Tab-separated table of C-alpha atoms in Angstrom:
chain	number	residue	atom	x	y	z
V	1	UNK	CA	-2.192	-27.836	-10.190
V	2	UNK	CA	-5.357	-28.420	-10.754
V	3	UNK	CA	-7.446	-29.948	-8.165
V	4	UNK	CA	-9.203	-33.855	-9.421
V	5	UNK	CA	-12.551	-32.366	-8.187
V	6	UNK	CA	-12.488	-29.270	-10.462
V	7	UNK	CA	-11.825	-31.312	-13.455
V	8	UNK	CA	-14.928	-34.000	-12.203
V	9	UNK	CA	-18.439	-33.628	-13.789
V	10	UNK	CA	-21.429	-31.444	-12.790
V	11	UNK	CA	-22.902	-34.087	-10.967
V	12	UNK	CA	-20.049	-35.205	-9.187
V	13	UNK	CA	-19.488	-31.941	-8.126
V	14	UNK	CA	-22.966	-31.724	-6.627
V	15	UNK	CA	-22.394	-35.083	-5.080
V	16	UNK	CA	-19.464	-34.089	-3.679
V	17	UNK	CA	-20.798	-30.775	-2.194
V	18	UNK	CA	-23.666	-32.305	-0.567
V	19	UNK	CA	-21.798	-34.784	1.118
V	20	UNK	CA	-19.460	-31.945	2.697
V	21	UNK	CA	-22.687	-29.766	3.591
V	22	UNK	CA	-24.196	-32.932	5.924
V	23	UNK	CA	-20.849	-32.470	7.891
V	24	UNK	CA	-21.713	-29.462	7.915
V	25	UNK	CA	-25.083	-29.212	9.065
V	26	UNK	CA	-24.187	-31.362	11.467
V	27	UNK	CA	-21.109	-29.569	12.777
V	28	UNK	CA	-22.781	-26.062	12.966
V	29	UNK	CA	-25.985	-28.028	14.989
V	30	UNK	CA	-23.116	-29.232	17.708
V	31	UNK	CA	-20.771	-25.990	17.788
V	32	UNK	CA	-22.572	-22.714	16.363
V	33	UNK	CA	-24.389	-20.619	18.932
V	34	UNK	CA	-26.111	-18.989	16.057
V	35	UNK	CA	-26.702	-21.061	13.799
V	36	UNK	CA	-28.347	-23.889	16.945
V	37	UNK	CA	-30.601	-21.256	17.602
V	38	UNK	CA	-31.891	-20.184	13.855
V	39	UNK	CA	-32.112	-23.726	13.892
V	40	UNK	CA	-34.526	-23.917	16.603
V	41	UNK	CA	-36.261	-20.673	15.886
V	42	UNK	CA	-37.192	-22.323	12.437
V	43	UNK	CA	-38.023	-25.332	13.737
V	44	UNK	CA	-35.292	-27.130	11.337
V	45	UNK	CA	-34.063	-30.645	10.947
V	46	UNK	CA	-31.086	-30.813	9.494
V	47	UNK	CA	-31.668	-34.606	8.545
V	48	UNK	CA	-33.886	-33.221	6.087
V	49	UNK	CA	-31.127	-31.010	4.349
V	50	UNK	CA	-29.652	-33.927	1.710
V	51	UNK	CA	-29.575	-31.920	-1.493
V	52	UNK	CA	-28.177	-28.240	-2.467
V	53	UNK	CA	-31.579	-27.269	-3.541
V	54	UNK	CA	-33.015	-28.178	0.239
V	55	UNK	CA	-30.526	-25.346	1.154
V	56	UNK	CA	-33.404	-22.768	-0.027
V	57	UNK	CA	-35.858	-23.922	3.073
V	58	UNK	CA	-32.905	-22.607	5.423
V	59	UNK	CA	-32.988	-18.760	6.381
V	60	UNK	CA	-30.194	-16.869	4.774
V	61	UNK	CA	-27.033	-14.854	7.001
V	62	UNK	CA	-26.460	-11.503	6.393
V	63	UNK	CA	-23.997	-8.765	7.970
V	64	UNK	CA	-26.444	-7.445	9.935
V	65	UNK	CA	-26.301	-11.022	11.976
V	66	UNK	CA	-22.351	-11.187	12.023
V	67	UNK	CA	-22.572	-7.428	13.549
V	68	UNK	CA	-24.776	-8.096	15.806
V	69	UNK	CA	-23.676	-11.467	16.886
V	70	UNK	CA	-20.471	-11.746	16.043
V	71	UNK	CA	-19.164	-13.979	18.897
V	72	UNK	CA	-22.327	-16.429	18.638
V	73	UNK	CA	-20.755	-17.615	15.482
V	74	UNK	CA	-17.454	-18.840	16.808
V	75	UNK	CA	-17.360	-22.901	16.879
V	76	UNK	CA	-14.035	-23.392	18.871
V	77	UNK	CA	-12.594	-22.973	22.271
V	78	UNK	CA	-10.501	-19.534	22.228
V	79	UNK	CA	-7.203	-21.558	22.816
V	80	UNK	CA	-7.836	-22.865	19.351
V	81	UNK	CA	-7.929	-19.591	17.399
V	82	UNK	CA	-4.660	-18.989	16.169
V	83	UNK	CA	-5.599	-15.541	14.040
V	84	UNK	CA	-8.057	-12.794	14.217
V	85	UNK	CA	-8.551	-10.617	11.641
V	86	UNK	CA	-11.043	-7.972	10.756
V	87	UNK	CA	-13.443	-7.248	7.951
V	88	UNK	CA	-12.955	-3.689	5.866
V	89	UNK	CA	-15.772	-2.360	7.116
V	90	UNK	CA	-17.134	-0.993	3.726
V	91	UNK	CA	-20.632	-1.502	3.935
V	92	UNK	CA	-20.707	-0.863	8.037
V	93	UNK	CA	-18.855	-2.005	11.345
V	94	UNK	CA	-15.844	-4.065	11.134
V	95	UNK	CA	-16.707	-8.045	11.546
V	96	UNK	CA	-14.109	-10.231	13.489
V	97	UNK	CA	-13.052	-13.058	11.717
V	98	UNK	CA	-11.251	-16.107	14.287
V	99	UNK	CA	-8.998	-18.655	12.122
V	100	UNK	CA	-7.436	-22.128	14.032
V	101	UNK	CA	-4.695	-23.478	12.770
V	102	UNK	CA	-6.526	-25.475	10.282
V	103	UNK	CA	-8.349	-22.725	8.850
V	104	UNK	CA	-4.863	-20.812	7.841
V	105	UNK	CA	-4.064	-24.113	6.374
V	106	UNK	CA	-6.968	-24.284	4.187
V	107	UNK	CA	-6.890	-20.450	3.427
V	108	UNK	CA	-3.244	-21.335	1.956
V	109	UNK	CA	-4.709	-24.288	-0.067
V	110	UNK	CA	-6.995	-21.954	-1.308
V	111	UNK	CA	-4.702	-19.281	-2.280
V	112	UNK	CA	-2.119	-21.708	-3.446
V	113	UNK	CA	-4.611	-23.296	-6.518
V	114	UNK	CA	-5.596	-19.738	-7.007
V	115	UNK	CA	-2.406	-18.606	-7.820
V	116	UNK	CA	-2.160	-21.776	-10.004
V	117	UNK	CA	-5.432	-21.001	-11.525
V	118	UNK	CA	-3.784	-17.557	-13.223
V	119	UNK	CA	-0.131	-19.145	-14.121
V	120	UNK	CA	1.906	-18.978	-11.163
V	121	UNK	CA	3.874	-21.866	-10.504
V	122	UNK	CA	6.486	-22.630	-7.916
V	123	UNK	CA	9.480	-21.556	-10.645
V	124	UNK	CA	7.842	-17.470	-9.912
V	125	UNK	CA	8.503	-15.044	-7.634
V	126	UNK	CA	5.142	-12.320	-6.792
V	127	UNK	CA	5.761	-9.091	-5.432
V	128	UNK	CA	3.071	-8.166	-2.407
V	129	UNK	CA	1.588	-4.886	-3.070
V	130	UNK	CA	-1.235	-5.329	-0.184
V	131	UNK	CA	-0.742	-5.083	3.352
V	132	UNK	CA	-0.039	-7.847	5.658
V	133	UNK	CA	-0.899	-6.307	8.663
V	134	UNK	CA	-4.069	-4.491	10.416
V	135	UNK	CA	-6.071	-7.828	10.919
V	136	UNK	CA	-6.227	-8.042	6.962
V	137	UNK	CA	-6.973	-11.268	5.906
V	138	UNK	CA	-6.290	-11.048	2.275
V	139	UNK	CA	-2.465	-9.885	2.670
V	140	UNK	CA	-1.826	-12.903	5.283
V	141	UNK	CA	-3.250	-15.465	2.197
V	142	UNK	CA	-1.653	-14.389	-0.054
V	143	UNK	CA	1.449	-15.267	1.963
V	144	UNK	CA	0.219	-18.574	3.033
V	145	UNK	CA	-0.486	-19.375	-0.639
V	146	UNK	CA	2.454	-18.238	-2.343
V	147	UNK	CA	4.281	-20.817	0.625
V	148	UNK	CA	2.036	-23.548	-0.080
V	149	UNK	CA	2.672	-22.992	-3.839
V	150	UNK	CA	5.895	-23.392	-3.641
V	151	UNK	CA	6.546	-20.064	-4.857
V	152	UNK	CA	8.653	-16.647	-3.604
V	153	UNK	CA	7.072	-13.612	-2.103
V	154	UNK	CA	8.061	-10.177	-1.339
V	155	UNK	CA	6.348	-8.364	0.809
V	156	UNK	CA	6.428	-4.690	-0.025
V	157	UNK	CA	3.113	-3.831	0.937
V	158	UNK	CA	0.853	-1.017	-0.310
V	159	UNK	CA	1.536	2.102	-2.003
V	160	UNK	CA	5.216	3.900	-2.624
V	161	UNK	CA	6.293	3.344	-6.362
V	162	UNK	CA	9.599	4.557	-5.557
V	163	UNK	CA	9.933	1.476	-3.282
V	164	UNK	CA	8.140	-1.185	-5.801
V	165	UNK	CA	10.102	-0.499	-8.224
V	166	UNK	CA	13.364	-0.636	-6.652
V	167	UNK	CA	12.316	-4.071	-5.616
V	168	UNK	CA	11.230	-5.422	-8.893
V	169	UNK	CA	14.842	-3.819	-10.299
V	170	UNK	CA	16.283	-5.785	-7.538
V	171	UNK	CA	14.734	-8.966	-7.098
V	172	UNK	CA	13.342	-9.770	-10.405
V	173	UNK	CA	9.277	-11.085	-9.290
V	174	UNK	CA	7.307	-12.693	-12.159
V	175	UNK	CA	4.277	-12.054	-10.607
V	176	UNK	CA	2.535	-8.936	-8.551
V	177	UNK	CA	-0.219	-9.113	-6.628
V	178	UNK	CA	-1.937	-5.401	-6.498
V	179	UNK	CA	-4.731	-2.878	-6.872
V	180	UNK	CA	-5.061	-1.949	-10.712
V	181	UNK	CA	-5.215	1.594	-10.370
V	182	UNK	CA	-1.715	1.720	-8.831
V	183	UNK	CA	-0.112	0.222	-12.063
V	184	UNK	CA	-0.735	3.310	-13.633
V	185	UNK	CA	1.114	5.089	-11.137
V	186	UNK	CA	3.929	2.402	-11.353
V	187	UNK	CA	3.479	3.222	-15.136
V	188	UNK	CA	3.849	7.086	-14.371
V	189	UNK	CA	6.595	5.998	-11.889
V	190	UNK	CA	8.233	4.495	-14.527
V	191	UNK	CA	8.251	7.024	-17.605
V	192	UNK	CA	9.328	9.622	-14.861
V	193	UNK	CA	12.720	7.420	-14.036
V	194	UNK	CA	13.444	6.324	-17.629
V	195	UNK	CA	12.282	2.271	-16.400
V	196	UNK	CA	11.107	-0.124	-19.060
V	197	UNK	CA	8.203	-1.705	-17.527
V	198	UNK	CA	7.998	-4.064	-20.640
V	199	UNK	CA	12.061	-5.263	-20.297
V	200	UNK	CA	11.126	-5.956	-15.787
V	201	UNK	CA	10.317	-8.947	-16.244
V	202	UNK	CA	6.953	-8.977	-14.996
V	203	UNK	CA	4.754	-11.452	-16.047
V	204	UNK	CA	1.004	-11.082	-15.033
V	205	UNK	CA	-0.542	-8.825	-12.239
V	206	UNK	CA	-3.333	-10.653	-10.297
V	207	UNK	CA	-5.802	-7.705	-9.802
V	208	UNK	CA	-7.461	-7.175	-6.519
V	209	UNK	CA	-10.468	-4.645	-5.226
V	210	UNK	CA	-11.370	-3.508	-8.858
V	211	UNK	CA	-12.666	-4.693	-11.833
V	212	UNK	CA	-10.769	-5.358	-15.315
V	213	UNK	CA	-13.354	-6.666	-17.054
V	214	UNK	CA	-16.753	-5.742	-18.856
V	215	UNK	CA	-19.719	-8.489	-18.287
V	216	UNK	CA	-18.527	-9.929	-21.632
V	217	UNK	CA	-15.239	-10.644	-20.097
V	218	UNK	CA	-13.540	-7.611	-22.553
V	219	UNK	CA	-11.320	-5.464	-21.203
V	220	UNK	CA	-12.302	-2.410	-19.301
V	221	UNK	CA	-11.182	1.079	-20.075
V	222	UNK	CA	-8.940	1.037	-16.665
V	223	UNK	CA	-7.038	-2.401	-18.182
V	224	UNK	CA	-7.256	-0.755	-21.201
V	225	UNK	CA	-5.040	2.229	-20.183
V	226	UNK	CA	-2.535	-0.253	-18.901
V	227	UNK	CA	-2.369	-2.733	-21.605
V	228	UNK	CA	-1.479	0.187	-23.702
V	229	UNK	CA	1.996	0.566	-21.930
V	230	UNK	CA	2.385	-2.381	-19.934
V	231	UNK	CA	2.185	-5.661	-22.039
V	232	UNK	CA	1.958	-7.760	-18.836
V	233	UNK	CA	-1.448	-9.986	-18.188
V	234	UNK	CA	-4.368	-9.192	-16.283
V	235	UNK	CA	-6.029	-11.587	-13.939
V	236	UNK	CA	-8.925	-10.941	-11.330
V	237	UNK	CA	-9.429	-12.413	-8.522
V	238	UNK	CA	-12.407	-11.438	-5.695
V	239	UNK	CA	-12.636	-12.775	-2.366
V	240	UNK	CA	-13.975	-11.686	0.821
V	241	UNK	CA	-12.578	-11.981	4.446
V	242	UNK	CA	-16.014	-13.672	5.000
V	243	UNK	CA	-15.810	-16.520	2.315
V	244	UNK	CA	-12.034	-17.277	3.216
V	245	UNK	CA	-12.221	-18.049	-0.750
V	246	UNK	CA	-10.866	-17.171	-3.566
V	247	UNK	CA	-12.445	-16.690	-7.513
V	248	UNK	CA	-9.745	-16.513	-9.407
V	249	UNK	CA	-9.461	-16.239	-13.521
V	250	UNK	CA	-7.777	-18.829	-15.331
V	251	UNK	CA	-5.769	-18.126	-18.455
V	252	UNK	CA	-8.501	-17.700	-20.754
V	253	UNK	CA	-9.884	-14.826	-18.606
V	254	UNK	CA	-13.492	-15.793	-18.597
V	255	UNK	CA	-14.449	-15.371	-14.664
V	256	UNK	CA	-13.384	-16.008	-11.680
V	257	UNK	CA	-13.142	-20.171	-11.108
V	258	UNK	CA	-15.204	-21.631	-8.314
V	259	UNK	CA	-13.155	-24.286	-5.678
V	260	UNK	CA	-16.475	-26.513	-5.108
V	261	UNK	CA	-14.386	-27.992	-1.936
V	262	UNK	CA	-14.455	-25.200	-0.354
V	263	UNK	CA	-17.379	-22.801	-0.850
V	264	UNK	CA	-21.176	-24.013	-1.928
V	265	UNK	CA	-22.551	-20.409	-3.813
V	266	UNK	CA	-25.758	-19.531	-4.761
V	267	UNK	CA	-27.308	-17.080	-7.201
V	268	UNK	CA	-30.098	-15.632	-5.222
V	269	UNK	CA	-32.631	-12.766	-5.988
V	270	UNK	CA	-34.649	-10.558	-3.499
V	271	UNK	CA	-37.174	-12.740	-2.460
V	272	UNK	CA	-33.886	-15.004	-1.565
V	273	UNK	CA	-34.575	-17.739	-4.442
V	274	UNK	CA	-32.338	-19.041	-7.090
V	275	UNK	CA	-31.954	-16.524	-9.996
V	276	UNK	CA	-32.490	-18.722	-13.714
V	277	UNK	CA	-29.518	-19.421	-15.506
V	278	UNK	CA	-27.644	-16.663	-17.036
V	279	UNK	CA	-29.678	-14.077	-14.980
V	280	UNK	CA	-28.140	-11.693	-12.190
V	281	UNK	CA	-28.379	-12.222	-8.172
V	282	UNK	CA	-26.534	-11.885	-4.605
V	283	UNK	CA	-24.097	-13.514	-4.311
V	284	UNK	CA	-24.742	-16.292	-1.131
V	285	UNK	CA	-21.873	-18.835	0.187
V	286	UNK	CA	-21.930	-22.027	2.243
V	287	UNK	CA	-18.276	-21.908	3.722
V	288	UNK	CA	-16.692	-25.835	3.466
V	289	UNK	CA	-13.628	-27.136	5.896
V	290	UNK	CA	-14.095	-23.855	7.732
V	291	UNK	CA	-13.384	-24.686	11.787
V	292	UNK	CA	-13.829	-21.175	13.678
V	293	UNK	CA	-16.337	-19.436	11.788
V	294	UNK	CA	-17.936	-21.344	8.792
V	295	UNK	CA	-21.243	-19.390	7.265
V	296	UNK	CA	-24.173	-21.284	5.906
V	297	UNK	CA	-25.924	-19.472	3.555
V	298	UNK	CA	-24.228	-15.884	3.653
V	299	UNK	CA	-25.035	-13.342	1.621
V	300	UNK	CA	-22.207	-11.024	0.238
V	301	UNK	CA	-23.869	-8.326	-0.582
V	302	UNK	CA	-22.216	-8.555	-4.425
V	303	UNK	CA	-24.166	-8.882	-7.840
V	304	UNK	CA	-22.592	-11.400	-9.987
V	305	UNK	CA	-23.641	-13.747	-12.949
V	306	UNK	CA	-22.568	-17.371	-12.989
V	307	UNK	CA	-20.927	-18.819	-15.460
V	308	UNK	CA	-21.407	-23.052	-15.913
V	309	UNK	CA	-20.347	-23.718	-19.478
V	310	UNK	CA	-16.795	-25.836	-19.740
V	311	UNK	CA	-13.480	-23.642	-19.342
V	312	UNK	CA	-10.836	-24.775	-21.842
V	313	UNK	CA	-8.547	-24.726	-18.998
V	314	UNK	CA	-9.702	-28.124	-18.229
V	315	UNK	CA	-11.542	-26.860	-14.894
V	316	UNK	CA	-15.638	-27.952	-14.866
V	317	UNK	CA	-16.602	-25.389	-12.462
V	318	UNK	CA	-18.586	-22.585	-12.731
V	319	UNK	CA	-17.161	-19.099	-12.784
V	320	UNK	CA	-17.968	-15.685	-11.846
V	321	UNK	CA	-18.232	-12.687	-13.437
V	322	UNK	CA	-17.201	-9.206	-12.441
V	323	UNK	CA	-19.048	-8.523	-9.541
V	324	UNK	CA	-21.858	-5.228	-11.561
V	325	UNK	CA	-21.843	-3.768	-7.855
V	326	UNK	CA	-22.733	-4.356	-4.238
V	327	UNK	CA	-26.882	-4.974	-3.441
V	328	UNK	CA	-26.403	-2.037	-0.948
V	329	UNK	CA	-24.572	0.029	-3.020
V	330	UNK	CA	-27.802	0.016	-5.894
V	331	UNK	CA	-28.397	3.432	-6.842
V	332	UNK	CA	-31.802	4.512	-7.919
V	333	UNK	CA	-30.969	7.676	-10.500
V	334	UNK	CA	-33.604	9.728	-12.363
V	335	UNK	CA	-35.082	6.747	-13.446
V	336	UNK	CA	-31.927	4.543	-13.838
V	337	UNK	CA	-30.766	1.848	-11.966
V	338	UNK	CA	-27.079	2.129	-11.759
V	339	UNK	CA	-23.916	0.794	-9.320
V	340	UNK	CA	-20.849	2.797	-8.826
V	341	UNK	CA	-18.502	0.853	-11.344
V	342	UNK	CA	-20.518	1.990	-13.844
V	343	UNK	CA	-19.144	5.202	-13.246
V	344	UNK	CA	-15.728	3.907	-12.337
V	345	UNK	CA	-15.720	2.589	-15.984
V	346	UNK	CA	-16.420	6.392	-16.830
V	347	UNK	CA	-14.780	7.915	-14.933
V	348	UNK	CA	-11.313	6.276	-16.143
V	349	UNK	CA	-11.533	7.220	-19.251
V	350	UNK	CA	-9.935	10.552	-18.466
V	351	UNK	CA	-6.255	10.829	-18.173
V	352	UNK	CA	-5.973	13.699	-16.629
V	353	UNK	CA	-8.590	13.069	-13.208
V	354	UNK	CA	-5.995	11.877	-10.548
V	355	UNK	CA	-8.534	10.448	-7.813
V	356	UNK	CA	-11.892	10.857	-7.046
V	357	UNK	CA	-14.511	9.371	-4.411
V	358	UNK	CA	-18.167	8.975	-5.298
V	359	UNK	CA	-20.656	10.438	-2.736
V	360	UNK	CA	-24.285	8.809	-2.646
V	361	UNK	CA	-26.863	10.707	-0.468
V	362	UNK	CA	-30.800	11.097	-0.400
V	363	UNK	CA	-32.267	14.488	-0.742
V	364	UNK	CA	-35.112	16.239	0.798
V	365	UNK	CA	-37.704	14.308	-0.708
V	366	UNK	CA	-36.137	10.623	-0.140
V	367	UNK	CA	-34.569	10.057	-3.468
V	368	UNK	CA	-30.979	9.169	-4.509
V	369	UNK	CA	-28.387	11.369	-5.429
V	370	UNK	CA	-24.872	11.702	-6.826
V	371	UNK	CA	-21.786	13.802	-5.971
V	372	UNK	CA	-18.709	13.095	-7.631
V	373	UNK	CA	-16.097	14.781	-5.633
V	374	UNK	CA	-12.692	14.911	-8.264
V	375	UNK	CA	-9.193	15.499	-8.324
V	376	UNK	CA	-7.451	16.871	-11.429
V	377	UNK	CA	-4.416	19.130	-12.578
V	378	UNK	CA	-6.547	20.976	-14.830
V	379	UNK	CA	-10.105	22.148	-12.900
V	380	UNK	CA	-11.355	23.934	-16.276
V	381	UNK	CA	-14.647	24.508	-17.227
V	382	UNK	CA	-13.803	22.608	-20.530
V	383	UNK	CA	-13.001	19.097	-18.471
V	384	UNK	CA	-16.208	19.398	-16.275
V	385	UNK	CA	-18.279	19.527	-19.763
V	386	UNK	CA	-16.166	16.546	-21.589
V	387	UNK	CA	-16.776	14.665	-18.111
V	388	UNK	CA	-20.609	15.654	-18.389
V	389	UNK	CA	-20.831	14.902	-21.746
V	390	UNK	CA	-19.269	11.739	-20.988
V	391	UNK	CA	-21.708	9.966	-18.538
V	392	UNK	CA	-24.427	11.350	-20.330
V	393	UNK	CA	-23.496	9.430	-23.092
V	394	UNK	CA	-22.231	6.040	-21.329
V	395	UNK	CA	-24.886	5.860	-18.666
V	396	UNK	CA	-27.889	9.026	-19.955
V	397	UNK	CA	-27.403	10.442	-16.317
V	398	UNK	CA	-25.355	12.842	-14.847
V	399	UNK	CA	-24.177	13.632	-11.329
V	400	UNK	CA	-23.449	16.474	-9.294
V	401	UNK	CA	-19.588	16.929	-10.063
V	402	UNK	CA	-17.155	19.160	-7.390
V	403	UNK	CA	-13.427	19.843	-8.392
V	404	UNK	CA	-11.557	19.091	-5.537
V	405	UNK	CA	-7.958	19.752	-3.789
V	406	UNK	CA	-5.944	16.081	-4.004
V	407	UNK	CA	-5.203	16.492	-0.617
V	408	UNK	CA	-9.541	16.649	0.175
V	409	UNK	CA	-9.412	13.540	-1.582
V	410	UNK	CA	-7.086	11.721	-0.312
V	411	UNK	CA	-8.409	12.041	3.203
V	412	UNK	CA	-12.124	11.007	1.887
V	413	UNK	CA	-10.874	7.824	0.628
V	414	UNK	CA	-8.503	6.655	3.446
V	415	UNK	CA	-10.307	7.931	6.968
V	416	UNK	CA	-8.350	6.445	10.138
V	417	UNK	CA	-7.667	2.779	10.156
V	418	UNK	CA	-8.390	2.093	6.571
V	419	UNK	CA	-6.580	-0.374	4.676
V	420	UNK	CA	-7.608	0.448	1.225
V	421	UNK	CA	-8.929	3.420	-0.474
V	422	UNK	CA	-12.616	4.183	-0.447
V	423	UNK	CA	-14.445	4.903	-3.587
V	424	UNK	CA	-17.588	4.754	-2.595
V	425	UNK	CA	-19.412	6.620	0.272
V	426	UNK	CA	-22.938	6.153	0.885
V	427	UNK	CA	-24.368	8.379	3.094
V	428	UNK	CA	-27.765	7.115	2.836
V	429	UNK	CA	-29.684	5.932	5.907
């Protein structure tokens, strides 16, 4: 299921795409509140917008603008919107997202080819480990897409390996959909109860809100730890409630593929200009077929590379890789420049640290710093100085570290009304 545009040439591609950003142009000029007025304020016409690299003399979008004018970007009549849902709130206030009927439709298409994209066909069955409620966009698509696919779902939702497994023992999925750090505990889950994950007849797990891979595309030690027991394959996939899009790996596992008929993305760097090829940048989208809330030049907030040689999948689209970290989440460190999974890469080497949350604060004198607030069975004095040793030698820095109860933890990196664990909490101003 691959889609004829994804298989068509660069150039067609860019035809393509430029044709779909005059509609538009032209639809945010007639509908958008916001976007009518940056237009103004900027003294814009959007007849002179014909090419993706005129996009650059357009002002870019950021979260600040969606907080603070949130309902300015909605393009339809209320009695159209069909969903709301909510952003996570990581990096500030929640963001309301409205959806029409036409925009679940196309957030199913787009789930639907990226479930394709990683193997899934409509012969496989995925277990849901994700919510589908709270106003979360992500559990809803996946859903939609497994529908559109063809495919069945079960929707277990998050957490409870008591309850996942029973359902894989009892319904047989090919396919999971879940956050990679709980597969060890399904692992642990498993050697506890005497289950062969290897004989469950699980397939692939498509890997949400962390990353697998290394830039190269080679395992990380977290997919390393459970590759070791689980011989089941590893996809990512990263989306945002604010792309309604999917990157999804294919099966050669070389970045996440880019659906050109849906999102335009650019590579941008801090003066807000195309990065050169090969070199790192924000991430910034163009939303296409979107009919509540399309974004024109948004910028995620994530640091990715892009990828534009052929995939031997067939697909001639460019991919992304991991995402190194998020722009606002850049930590300045004794003279290192460093993003927190860096030290998620570190911190999983050890077996024995349950959960943890990273803590990122100025000090008196204005400068970054570091606490790394940890869970473990064994607290010793030898662990803290392996775990020193450690980062010194992975990343020639090393944090504040605190031993902490799990139940501290826990309540760091779920506060009310979260919908997935936080990792990361940045404290600065």
């Amino acid at each position: 299921m691959i889609p004829k545009i994804e298989k068509a040439s660069t150039e067609e591609i860019k035809s393509f795409q430029e044709e779909k950003l005059k509609l538009l142009l032209n639809y945010l000029n007639k509908h958008s509140a916001f976007y009518k007025r940056m237009f103004n304020e900027h003294d814009i016409n959007i007849n002179n917008i014909n090419t993706l690299e005129d996009l650059t003399t357009i002002p870019t979008t950021s979260k600040d603008d969606l907080q603070q004018y949130n309902d300015d970007f909605i393009c339809v009549p209320r009695k159209e919107i069909i969903d709301y849902v909510t952003t996570s709130g990581t990096l500030g206030e929640p963001v309301t997202f409205a959806l029409t009927d036409n925009d679940l439709k196309r957030l199913a298409y787009n789930e639907a080819i990226s479930f394709a994209c990683a193997g899934v066909s409509e012969d496989d069955t995925i277990q849901l480990m994700t919510t589908i409620d709270r106003r979360f966009m992500a559990g809803l698509a996946y859903f939609l897409g497994a529908r559109e696919l063809g495919a069945g779902i079960i929707r277990v939702g998050n957490g409870i390996p008591e309850l996942q497994w029973d359902s894989i023992l009892k319904f047989k999925p090919t396919y999971i959909i879940v956050v990679p750090s709980f597969l060890l505990k399904l692992i642990e889950y498993a050697q506890q109860n005497n289950i062969d994950v290897n004989a469950s007849g699980i397939k692939g797990a498509i890997c949400i809100g962390e990353s697998l891979r290394n830039e190269d595309f080679s395992l990380n030690l977290l997919a390393i730890k459970i590759k070791n027991t689980w011989d089941i394959e590893l996809y990512s996939t990263y989306a945002s409630t604010e792309m309604n899009t999917a990157f999804t790996e294919c099966e050669q596992q070389q970045g996440g593929h880019h659906h050109p008929e849906l999102i335009i993305i650019e590579i941008l760097n801090d003066e807000d200009k195309p990065v050169q090829e090969g070199e790192t940048g924000e991430l910034t989208i163009t939303s296409l077929g979107v009919e509540a809330m399309p974004l024109l030049r948004f910028k995620t907030g994530d640091v990715v590379r892009a990828h534009t040689d052929a995939c031997l999948c067939g697909r001639n689209t460019v991919r992304l890789s991991p995402v190194l970290g998020r722009k606002k989440q850049m930590i300045k460190y004794k003279g290192t420049t460093l993003y927190p999974p860096a030290m998620h890469n570190v911190l999983n080497h050890f077996n024995n640290i349950n959960s943890y949350v990273i803590e990122i604060y100025q000090n008196d004198i204005g400068t970054d710093e570091i606490l790394l607030k940890i869970s473990t069975s064994q607290p010793t004095d030898t662990l803290l100085q392996e775990i020193k040793d450690h980062f010194r030698a992975k990343l020639r820095v090393l944090p504040k570290i605190e031993f902490h109860d799990k139940s501290v933890i826990q309540k760091l990196q779920f506060p009310k009304l979260s919908r997935k664990p936080m990792m990361v909490i940045d404290k600065r101003k």
